């Protein structure tokens, strides 16, 4: 019988790639969808006709219990979150509710549907629902060491990072308290043509496409010196799946092991279309963060050795893939008068 997976965050970048990957592996896949008419449903459902949806919201415990009960999943991937770091300074309480308490609510939903009693210490799960939590390298924040590995202490620099640290620890706690197969994937930045336009790589690729097509001339950025370990989202969802296929649950750091600056990202993207980035990029101090994460780079030893996972797309190929996709995207929007914009990536 086909295995069943439930994904929260189905309308996001990772949700779409993970659903495609799991469908390709023969799973039946349900995506948790919030809102009565989520405008982002169209873009994910037109990619995958086999995908099913179930209503629910990470803010609403009862909806999560109903969703888990209805789907009866073998695996739950909690990718839902408010994922844009700057928003977490503006709406810290909301981000904490969704990104921290939301994790607890999904774990509780699994515990309730599985019939695991709260007094059952280190017991066997009545129904073995495996759980993946989308933890983040933002938890390392002001990094104690570089590269960062599974044992590096957390020093989050934003309410987002603090909330993710709670989600990571509560996942580990449910593993230790109830014997759940529950893991946190500590993923470093991963991007794609489906990345939200608010994140720096996509902001650059969209900006480059619009400048190349004569629709704008300048691109405002913040801290050009920030260093990140950027990979391709399509590679990283394979690691998520592998983490739930092991004999024993464990947390893994997932990245490429290479770091690049925001300046490098801009240079590669502008070079790709024959433009000089310095002619177009200007610094907007308003885009510099109250507390910046300066350096993130993964120590990938464990994920490579134990999961036999390795990324397939390097940084330059990732940036040029995104620019090429946005050149097509922006040209199509121009041709169809922006009609594609609402639902498309
Ligand atoms: P994304 O594109 O921003 O997608 C976020 C998803 O969360 C969307 O589907 C959104 O659905 C959903 N969501 C937001 N609030 C919700 C709520 N109250 N209830 C249910 N769903 C809700 O993020 P992503 O890049 O795919 O990242 C996936 C996960 O990995 C996130 O948890 C993120 O924090 C984490 N992460 C990402 C990276 C990265 O570099 N991409 C790295 C480390 C960790 P709506 O359509 O309803 O808004
Ligand atoms: O693309 P970003 O907004 O991603 P950030 O903050 O690293 O967070 C992403 O990765 C995390 C994993 O480490 C995820 F957990 C999180 O959900 C998200 O997916 O910014 C990257 C860097 C930052 O240092 C930022 O200050 O780029 C710098 N930057 C410089 N100019 C900019 C800009 N970032 C944005 N978004 N916009 C700019 O104009």
Short mmCIF file of C-alpha atoms and ligand atoms in Angstrom, two decimals:
data_model
loop_
_atom_site.label_atom_id
_atom_site.label_comp_id
_atom_site.label_asym_id
_atom_site.label_seq_id
_atom_site.Cartn_x
_atom_site.Cartn_y
_atom_site.Cartn_z
CA UNK A 1 0.00 0.00 0.00
CA UNK A 2 1.24 3.51 -0.80
CA UNK A 3 2.74 5.41 2.10
CA UNK A 4 0.91 8.57 3.12
CA UNK A 5 2.54 11.93 3.78
CA UNK A 6 1.10 15.14 5.19
CA UNK A 7 3.00 18.38 4.43
CA UNK A 8 2.38 21.71 6.14
CA UNK A 9 3.61 24.71 4.13
CA UNK A 10 2.51 23.08 0.86
CA UNK A 11 2.13 26.44 -0.93
CA UNK A 12 5.72 27.44 -0.11
CA UNK A 13 8.95 26.79 -1.98
CA UNK A 14 9.94 23.63 -0.10
CA UNK A 15 6.41 22.23 0.16
CA UNK A 16 6.10 22.14 -3.62
CA UNK A 17 9.48 20.46 -4.21
CA UNK A 18 8.94 17.96 -1.41
CA UNK A 19 5.46 17.03 -2.68
CA UNK A 20 6.88 16.43 -6.17
CA UNK A 21 9.66 14.29 -4.71
CA UNK A 22 7.33 12.19 -2.56
CA UNK A 23 4.80 11.70 -5.36
CA UNK A 24 7.71 10.50 -7.50
CA UNK A 25 8.52 7.96 -4.76
CA UNK A 26 4.98 6.58 -4.91
CA UNK A 27 3.55 8.34 -1.85
CA UNK A 28 0.02 9.66 -1.49
CA UNK A 29 0.51 13.29 -0.51
CA UNK A 30 -1.76 15.75 1.31
CA UNK A 31 -0.92 19.41 1.74
CA UNK A 32 -2.28 21.37 4.70
CA UNK A 33 -3.97 24.48 3.29
CA UNK A 34 -5.01 27.49 5.35
CA UNK A 35 -7.57 30.15 4.52
CA UNK A 36 -10.89 29.86 2.73
CA UNK A 37 -9.47 30.80 -0.68
CA UNK A 38 -5.69 30.66 -0.47
CA UNK A 39 -4.48 32.40 -3.65
CA UNK A 40 -1.29 30.28 -3.64
CA UNK A 41 -3.24 27.01 -3.98
CA UNK A 42 -3.43 27.45 -7.76
CA UNK A 43 0.28 27.54 -8.38
CA UNK A 44 0.99 24.35 -6.44
CA UNK A 45 -2.02 22.38 -7.65
CA UNK A 46 -1.27 23.12 -11.29
CA UNK A 47 2.19 21.59 -10.82
CA UNK A 48 0.79 18.32 -9.41
CA UNK A 49 -2.67 17.03 -10.25
CA UNK A 50 -2.24 14.04 -7.86
CA UNK A 51 -1.80 16.26 -4.81
CA UNK A 52 -4.63 16.29 -2.23
CA UNK A 53 -5.43 19.08 0.22
CA UNK A 54 -6.70 19.18 3.77
CA UNK A 55 -7.78 22.32 5.66
CA UNK A 56 -5.79 23.47 8.67
CA UNK A 57 -3.74 26.20 10.27
CA UNK A 58 -0.72 26.02 12.57
CA UNK A 59 -2.53 28.51 14.85
CA UNK A 60 -5.45 26.13 15.36
CA UNK A 61 -4.87 22.95 17.38
CA UNK A 62 -8.21 21.32 16.58
CA UNK A 63 -7.69 21.77 12.84
CA UNK A 64 -4.35 19.95 13.07
CA UNK A 65 -5.84 17.03 15.02
CA UNK A 66 -8.58 16.74 12.37
CA UNK A 67 -6.04 16.88 9.54
CA UNK A 68 -3.80 14.18 11.03
CA UNK A 69 -6.83 12.03 11.87
CA UNK A 70 -8.24 12.38 8.36
CA UNK A 71 -5.00 11.69 6.49
CA UNK A 72 -3.66 8.98 8.85
CA UNK A 73 -0.15 9.77 7.61
CA UNK A 74 2.97 7.64 7.92
CA UNK A 75 5.07 10.80 7.71
CA UNK A 76 4.37 14.43 8.64
CA UNK A 77 6.64 17.21 7.34
CA UNK A 78 6.15 20.49 9.20
CA UNK A 79 7.38 23.09 6.70
CA UNK A 80 4.75 25.74 7.49
CA UNK A 81 6.16 28.94 8.99
CA UNK A 82 6.48 32.68 8.62
CA UNK A 83 9.89 32.30 7.05
CA UNK A 84 11.03 35.86 6.26
CA UNK A 85 13.41 36.84 9.08
CA UNK A 86 12.81 40.67 9.04
CA UNK A 87 9.09 40.11 9.59
CA UNK A 88 9.93 38.55 12.93
CA UNK A 89 11.01 41.91 14.36
CA UNK A 90 7.76 43.53 13.18
CA UNK A 91 5.42 40.75 14.34
CA UNK A 92 7.38 38.82 16.93
CA UNK A 93 4.36 37.41 18.72
CA UNK A 94 2.70 36.13 15.54
CA UNK A 95 5.96 34.57 14.34
CA UNK A 96 6.40 32.87 17.71
CA UNK A 97 2.82 31.54 17.61
CA UNK A 98 3.27 30.02 14.15
CA UNK A 99 6.94 29.01 14.15
CA UNK A 100 7.28 27.84 17.77
CA UNK A 101 3.83 27.00 19.13
CA UNK A 102 2.80 25.67 15.72
CA UNK A 103 5.41 22.92 16.07
CA UNK A 104 4.08 21.96 19.48
CA UNK A 105 0.55 21.86 18.06
CA UNK A 106 1.56 19.47 15.24
CA UNK A 107 3.42 17.23 17.70
CA UNK A 108 0.38 17.22 19.98
CA UNK A 109 -1.90 16.37 17.06
CA UNK A 110 0.32 13.40 16.22
CA UNK A 111 0.44 12.34 19.86
CA UNK A 112 -3.34 12.51 20.19
CA UNK A 113 -4.10 10.67 16.95
CA UNK A 114 -1.40 8.09 17.72
CA UNK A 115 -2.94 7.37 21.11
CA UNK A 116 0.28 8.18 22.97
CA UNK A 117 -0.52 9.03 26.58
CA UNK A 118 1.35 11.87 28.25
CA UNK A 119 2.59 9.52 30.98
CA UNK A 120 4.07 7.06 28.53
CA UNK A 121 7.77 7.69 28.86
CA UNK A 122 9.97 6.42 26.05
CA UNK A 123 7.15 4.14 24.93
CA UNK A 124 6.53 2.82 21.45
CA UNK A 125 4.30 5.05 19.35
CA UNK A 126 0.88 3.40 19.08
CA UNK A 127 0.90 4.31 15.42
CA UNK A 128 4.33 5.14 14.12
CA UNK A 129 3.86 8.55 12.54
CA UNK A 130 7.29 9.95 11.69
CA UNK A 131 7.76 13.71 12.07
CA UNK A 132 10.11 16.13 10.30
CA UNK A 133 10.58 19.67 11.66
CA UNK A 134 11.97 22.40 9.38
CA UNK A 135 14.68 23.73 11.69
CA UNK A 136 17.03 26.42 10.46
CA UNK A 137 20.66 27.53 10.42
CA UNK A 138 19.29 30.85 11.73
CA UNK A 139 19.38 29.11 15.13
CA UNK A 140 23.20 29.36 15.02
CA UNK A 141 22.89 33.13 14.57
CA UNK A 142 26.03 34.76 15.98
CA UNK A 143 27.87 31.56 15.24
CA UNK A 144 30.10 30.11 17.93
CA UNK A 145 32.21 28.33 15.31
CA UNK A 146 32.46 28.07 11.51
CA UNK A 147 31.46 25.79 9.89
CA UNK A 148 28.43 24.95 12.01
CA UNK A 149 27.56 21.35 12.84
CA UNK A 150 24.91 19.44 14.77
CA UNK A 151 26.62 20.15 18.11
CA UNK A 152 27.29 23.89 17.60
CA UNK A 153 25.47 25.89 20.28
CA UNK A 154 22.60 28.13 19.23
CA UNK A 155 22.78 31.93 19.51
CA UNK A 156 19.77 33.13 17.49
CA UNK A 157 19.77 36.78 16.42
CA UNK A 158 16.09 37.30 15.55
CA UNK A 159 12.69 36.38 16.99
CA UNK A 160 12.48 34.00 13.99
CA UNK A 161 15.68 32.22 15.09
CA UNK A 162 14.50 32.03 18.69
CA UNK A 163 11.16 30.53 17.63
CA UNK A 164 12.93 27.98 15.42
CA UNK A 165 15.15 27.01 18.37
CA UNK A 166 12.02 26.29 20.43
CA UNK A 167 10.62 24.19 17.56
CA UNK A 168 13.88 22.27 17.34
CA UNK A 169 14.07 21.54 21.07
CA UNK A 170 10.40 20.61 21.46
CA UNK A 171 10.83 18.15 18.59
CA UNK A 172 13.82 16.60 20.33
CA UNK A 173 11.89 16.59 23.61
CA UNK A 174 8.94 14.67 22.11
CA UNK A 175 11.42 12.16 20.70
CA UNK A 176 12.94 11.70 24.15
CA UNK A 177 9.68 11.90 26.11
CA UNK A 178 7.37 9.76 24.01
CA UNK A 179 9.70 7.69 21.86
CA UNK A 180 8.41 9.48 18.75
CA UNK A 181 10.40 9.29 15.53
CA UNK A 182 10.77 13.07 15.40
CA UNK A 183 13.71 14.88 13.81
CA UNK A 184 14.88 18.44 13.12
CA UNK A 185 16.57 19.12 9.81
CA UNK A 186 18.88 22.11 10.38
CA UNK A 187 18.80 23.42 6.84
CA UNK A 188 20.98 26.22 5.54
CA UNK A 189 19.61 28.70 2.98
CA UNK A 190 18.18 27.02 -0.08
CA UNK A 191 16.76 28.77 -3.08
CA UNK A 192 15.13 28.14 -6.46
CA UNK A 193 12.98 29.85 -9.08
CA UNK A 194 10.11 29.20 -6.62
CA UNK A 195 11.74 31.23 -3.84
CA UNK A 196 9.69 34.12 -2.43
CA UNK A 197 10.58 37.48 -4.01
CA UNK A 198 11.39 38.95 -0.57
CA UNK A 199 14.53 36.79 -0.11
CA UNK A 200 17.81 38.18 -1.36
CA UNK A 201 18.67 35.67 -4.12
CA UNK A 202 15.24 35.94 -5.74
CA UNK A 203 15.19 39.69 -5.24
CA UNK A 204 18.45 39.79 -7.18
CA UNK A 205 17.34 37.40 -9.95
CA UNK A 206 14.05 39.28 -10.44
CA UNK A 207 15.85 42.62 -10.31
CA UNK A 208 18.41 41.49 -12.89
CA UNK A 209 15.64 40.22 -15.21
CA UNK A 210 13.71 43.51 -14.96
CA UNK A 211 16.85 45.59 -15.52
CA UNK A 212 17.86 43.46 -18.51
CA UNK A 213 14.37 43.82 -19.99
CA UNK A 214 14.44 47.60 -19.46
CA UNK A 215 11.73 47.70 -16.78
CA UNK A 216 13.91 49.19 -14.03
CA UNK A 217 17.44 50.48 -13.65
CA UNK A 218 18.39 50.16 -9.97
CA UNK A 219 18.29 47.45 -7.34
CA UNK A 220 18.33 48.33 -3.60
CA UNK A 221 20.09 45.87 -1.28
CA UNK A 222 21.18 45.87 2.37
CA UNK A 223 24.26 44.16 3.78
CA UNK A 224 26.41 42.99 0.84
CA UNK A 225 29.00 41.39 3.14
CA UNK A 226 26.70 38.79 4.73
CA UNK A 227 27.95 35.27 4.00
CA UNK A 228 25.57 32.38 3.44
CA UNK A 229 25.76 28.73 2.48
CA UNK A 230 23.25 28.72 -0.39
CA UNK A 231 22.00 25.53 -2.06
CA UNK A 232 19.17 24.41 -4.36
CA UNK A 233 15.82 23.62 -2.69
CA UNK A 234 15.23 20.64 -5.00
CA UNK A 235 18.34 18.98 -3.52
CA UNK A 236 17.38 19.71 0.09
CA UNK A 237 13.95 18.04 0.03
CA UNK A 238 15.72 14.73 -0.73
CA UNK A 239 17.56 15.13 2.57
CA UNK A 240 14.27 15.77 4.42
CA UNK A 241 12.86 12.52 3.10
CA UNK A 242 16.04 10.56 3.87
CA UNK A 243 15.94 11.78 7.48
CA UNK A 244 12.64 9.96 7.97
CA UNK A 245 13.90 6.67 6.44
CA UNK A 246 16.63 5.85 8.99
CA UNK A 247 16.58 3.12 11.67
CA UNK A 248 17.04 5.71 14.42
CA UNK A 249 15.82 9.33 14.45
CA UNK A 250 18.54 12.02 14.54
CA UNK A 251 18.97 15.70 13.71
CA UNK A 252 21.12 16.69 10.72
CA UNK A 253 22.77 19.84 9.39
CA UNK A 254 22.12 20.19 5.63
CA UNK A 255 24.06 22.58 3.41
CA UNK A 256 26.73 22.68 0.72
CA UNK A 257 29.75 23.47 2.93
CA UNK A 258 30.59 26.54 0.81
CA UNK A 259 29.83 30.14 1.59
CA UNK A 260 29.37 33.17 -0.62
CA UNK A 261 28.56 36.82 0.01
CA UNK A 262 25.47 38.73 -1.11
CA UNK A 263 27.92 40.70 -3.29
CA UNK A 264 28.99 37.42 -5.01
CA UNK A 265 25.34 36.58 -5.68
CA UNK A 266 24.74 39.97 -7.31
CA UNK A 267 27.94 39.78 -9.36
CA UNK A 268 27.18 36.31 -10.75
CA UNK A 269 23.58 37.25 -11.59
CA UNK A 270 24.45 40.52 -13.39
CA UNK A 271 27.45 38.93 -15.16
CA UNK A 272 25.13 36.24 -16.54
CA UNK A 273 23.20 38.81 -18.57
CA UNK A 274 26.28 40.86 -19.53
CA UNK A 275 25.76 43.68 -17.00
CA UNK A 276 28.07 45.14 -14.32
CA UNK A 277 26.40 44.84 -10.90
CA UNK A 278 28.10 48.00 -9.63
CA UNK A 279 26.25 50.07 -12.26
CA UNK A 280 22.86 49.06 -10.81
CA UNK A 281 23.07 48.03 -7.14
CA UNK A 282 22.79 50.64 -4.42
CA UNK A 283 22.68 50.25 -0.65
CA UNK A 284 19.51 51.09 1.24
CA UNK A 285 20.37 51.36 4.97
CA UNK A 286 16.74 50.55 5.81
CA UNK A 287 17.41 47.00 4.53
CA UNK A 288 20.19 46.40 7.06
CA UNK A 289 18.90 44.27 9.95
CA UNK A 290 18.82 45.25 13.66
CA UNK A 291 20.94 42.18 14.49
CA UNK A 292 22.57 40.55 11.49
CA UNK A 293 23.72 36.96 11.06
CA UNK A 294 27.07 37.56 9.38
CA UNK A 295 28.36 34.06 8.59
CA UNK A 296 26.58 30.77 8.00
CA UNK A 297 28.34 27.73 6.57
CA UNK A 298 27.47 24.06 7.09
CA UNK A 299 29.72 21.25 8.22
CA UNK A 300 28.15 18.54 6.07
CA UNK A 301 30.16 15.60 7.36
CA UNK A 302 27.29 13.81 9.09
CA UNK A 303 24.66 14.21 6.39
CA UNK A 304 27.10 13.06 3.70
CA UNK A 305 28.31 10.04 5.68
CA UNK A 306 25.13 8.82 7.32
CA UNK A 307 22.45 9.80 4.78
CA UNK A 308 24.74 9.55 1.73
CA UNK A 309 23.28 12.87 0.64
CA UNK A 310 25.11 15.44 -1.46
CA UNK A 311 23.91 18.57 -3.24
CA UNK A 312 23.90 18.45 -7.05
CA UNK A 313 23.57 22.14 -7.94
CA UNK A 314 26.43 24.55 -7.19
CA UNK A 315 26.01 28.21 -6.29
CA UNK A 316 26.79 29.74 -9.69
CA UNK A 317 24.43 27.30 -11.43
CA UNK A 318 21.73 28.12 -8.87
CA UNK A 319 21.98 31.87 -9.45
CA UNK A 320 22.01 31.54 -13.25
CA UNK A 321 19.07 29.08 -13.12
CA UNK A 322 17.08 31.68 -11.16
CA UNK A 323 17.99 34.53 -13.51
CA UNK A 324 17.03 32.46 -16.57
CA UNK A 325 13.69 31.53 -14.99
CA UNK A 326 12.97 35.16 -14.10
CA UNK A 327 13.84 36.41 -17.58
CA UNK A 328 11.11 34.09 -18.89
CA UNK A 329 8.75 34.92 -16.05
CA UNK A 330 9.04 38.70 -16.42
CA UNK A 331 8.79 38.53 -20.22
CA UNK A 332 5.63 36.40 -19.94
CA UNK A 333 4.11 38.82 -17.42
CA UNK A 334 4.76 41.68 -19.80
CA UNK A 335 3.18 39.81 -22.67
CA UNK A 336 0.09 38.76 -20.70
CA UNK A 337 -0.26 42.08 -18.85
CA UNK A 338 0.62 40.68 -15.41
CA UNK A 339 -2.18 38.11 -15.53
CA UNK A 340 0.22 35.30 -14.66
CA UNK A 341 1.54 37.04 -11.59
CA UNK A 342 -1.05 36.09 -8.95
CA UNK A 343 -0.63 32.35 -9.00
CA UNK A 344 2.72 31.81 -10.69
CA UNK A 345 6.20 31.39 -9.35
P1 LIG B 1 7.95 29.66 2.39
O1 LIG B 1 8.12 29.56 0.92
O2 LIG B 1 7.89 31.00 3.02
O3 LIG B 1 6.63 28.85 2.77
C1 LIG B 1 6.05 28.96 4.05
C2 LIG B 1 4.78 28.14 4.09
O4 LIG B 1 4.23 28.23 5.42
C3 LIG B 1 3.69 28.59 3.13
O5 LIG B 1 3.12 27.47 2.51
C4 LIG B 1 2.66 29.24 4.05
O6 LIG B 1 1.34 29.07 3.57
C5 LIG B 1 2.83 28.39 5.30
N1 LIG B 1 2.26 29.01 6.50
C6 LIG B 1 2.51 30.24 6.98
N2 LIG B 1 1.74 30.46 8.08
C7 LIG B 1 1.00 29.34 8.28
C8 LIG B 1 0.03 28.95 9.23
N3 LIG B 1 -0.37 29.77 10.21
N4 LIG B 1 -0.52 27.72 9.14
C9 LIG B 1 -0.15 26.88 8.13
N5 LIG B 1 0.76 27.19 7.18
C10 LIG B 1 1.34 28.41 7.27
O7 LIG B 1 9.13 28.85 3.14
P2 LIG B 1 10.15 27.75 2.55
O8 LIG B 1 11.33 28.44 2.01
O9 LIG B 1 9.40 26.79 1.72
O10 LIG B 1 10.63 27.07 3.91
C11 LIG B 1 9.95 25.93 4.43
C12 LIG B 1 10.27 25.79 5.91
O11 LIG B 1 11.68 25.62 6.07
C13 LIG B 1 9.92 26.98 6.77
O12 LIG B 1 9.53 26.48 8.03
C14 LIG B 1 11.21 27.76 6.90
O13 LIG B 1 11.21 28.51 8.09
C15 LIG B 1 12.20 26.62 6.95
N6 LIG B 1 13.55 26.90 6.46
C16 LIG B 1 13.71 27.42 5.21
C17 LIG B 1 14.99 27.62 4.71
C18 LIG B 1 15.22 28.18 3.34
O14 LIG B 1 16.35 28.62 3.07
N7 LIG B 1 14.23 28.16 2.45
C19 LIG B 1 16.11 27.27 5.51
C20 LIG B 1 15.90 26.72 6.77
C21 LIG B 1 14.60 26.52 7.23
P3 LIG B 1 0.37 30.26 3.04
O15 LIG B 1 0.32 30.10 1.55
O16 LIG B 1 -0.93 29.90 3.67
O17 LIG B 1 0.94 31.55 3.50
O1 LIG B 2 17.62 35.92 1.75
P1 LIG B 2 17.51 36.35 3.15
O2 LIG B 2 16.36 37.21 3.51
O3 LIG B 2 17.57 35.02 4.02
P2 LIG B 2 17.92 34.74 5.57
O4 LIG B 2 17.62 35.92 6.42
O5 LIG B 2 19.30 34.19 5.63
O6 LIG B 2 16.85 33.62 5.95
C1 LIG B 2 16.56 32.54 5.09
O7 LIG B 2 17.41 31.46 5.42
C2 LIG B 2 17.22 30.92 6.74
C3 LIG B 2 18.23 29.78 6.92
O8 LIG B 2 19.45 30.29 7.34
C4 LIG B 2 15.79 30.45 6.86
F1 LIG B 2 15.59 29.88 8.08
C5 LIG B 2 14.85 31.60 6.66
O9 LIG B 2 13.50 31.14 6.71
C6 LIG B 2 15.10 32.18 5.27
O10 LIG B 2 14.74 31.22 4.31
O11 LIG B 2 18.84 37.16 3.58
C7 LIG B 2 20.12 36.62 3.39
C8 LIG B 2 21.17 37.68 3.69
C9 LIG B 2 20.96 38.39 5.03
O12 LIG B 2 22.19 38.49 5.68
C10 LIG B 2 20.47 39.77 4.65
O13 LIG B 2 20.83 40.80 5.56
O14 LIG B 2 21.07 38.69 2.70
C11 LIG B 2 21.18 39.96 3.33
N1 LIG B 2 20.55 40.96 2.46
C12 LIG B 2 21.20 42.02 1.92
N2 LIG B 2 20.34 42.77 1.20
C13 LIG B 2 19.26 41.01 2.11
C14 LIG B 2 19.12 42.15 1.32
N3 LIG B 2 18.22 40.20 2.38
C15 LIG B 2 17.01 40.51 1.85
N4 LIG B 2 15.97 39.69 2.07
N5 LIG B 2 16.83 41.64 1.07
C16 LIG B 2 17.86 42.48 0.78
O15 LIG B 2 17.67 43.47 0.09
#
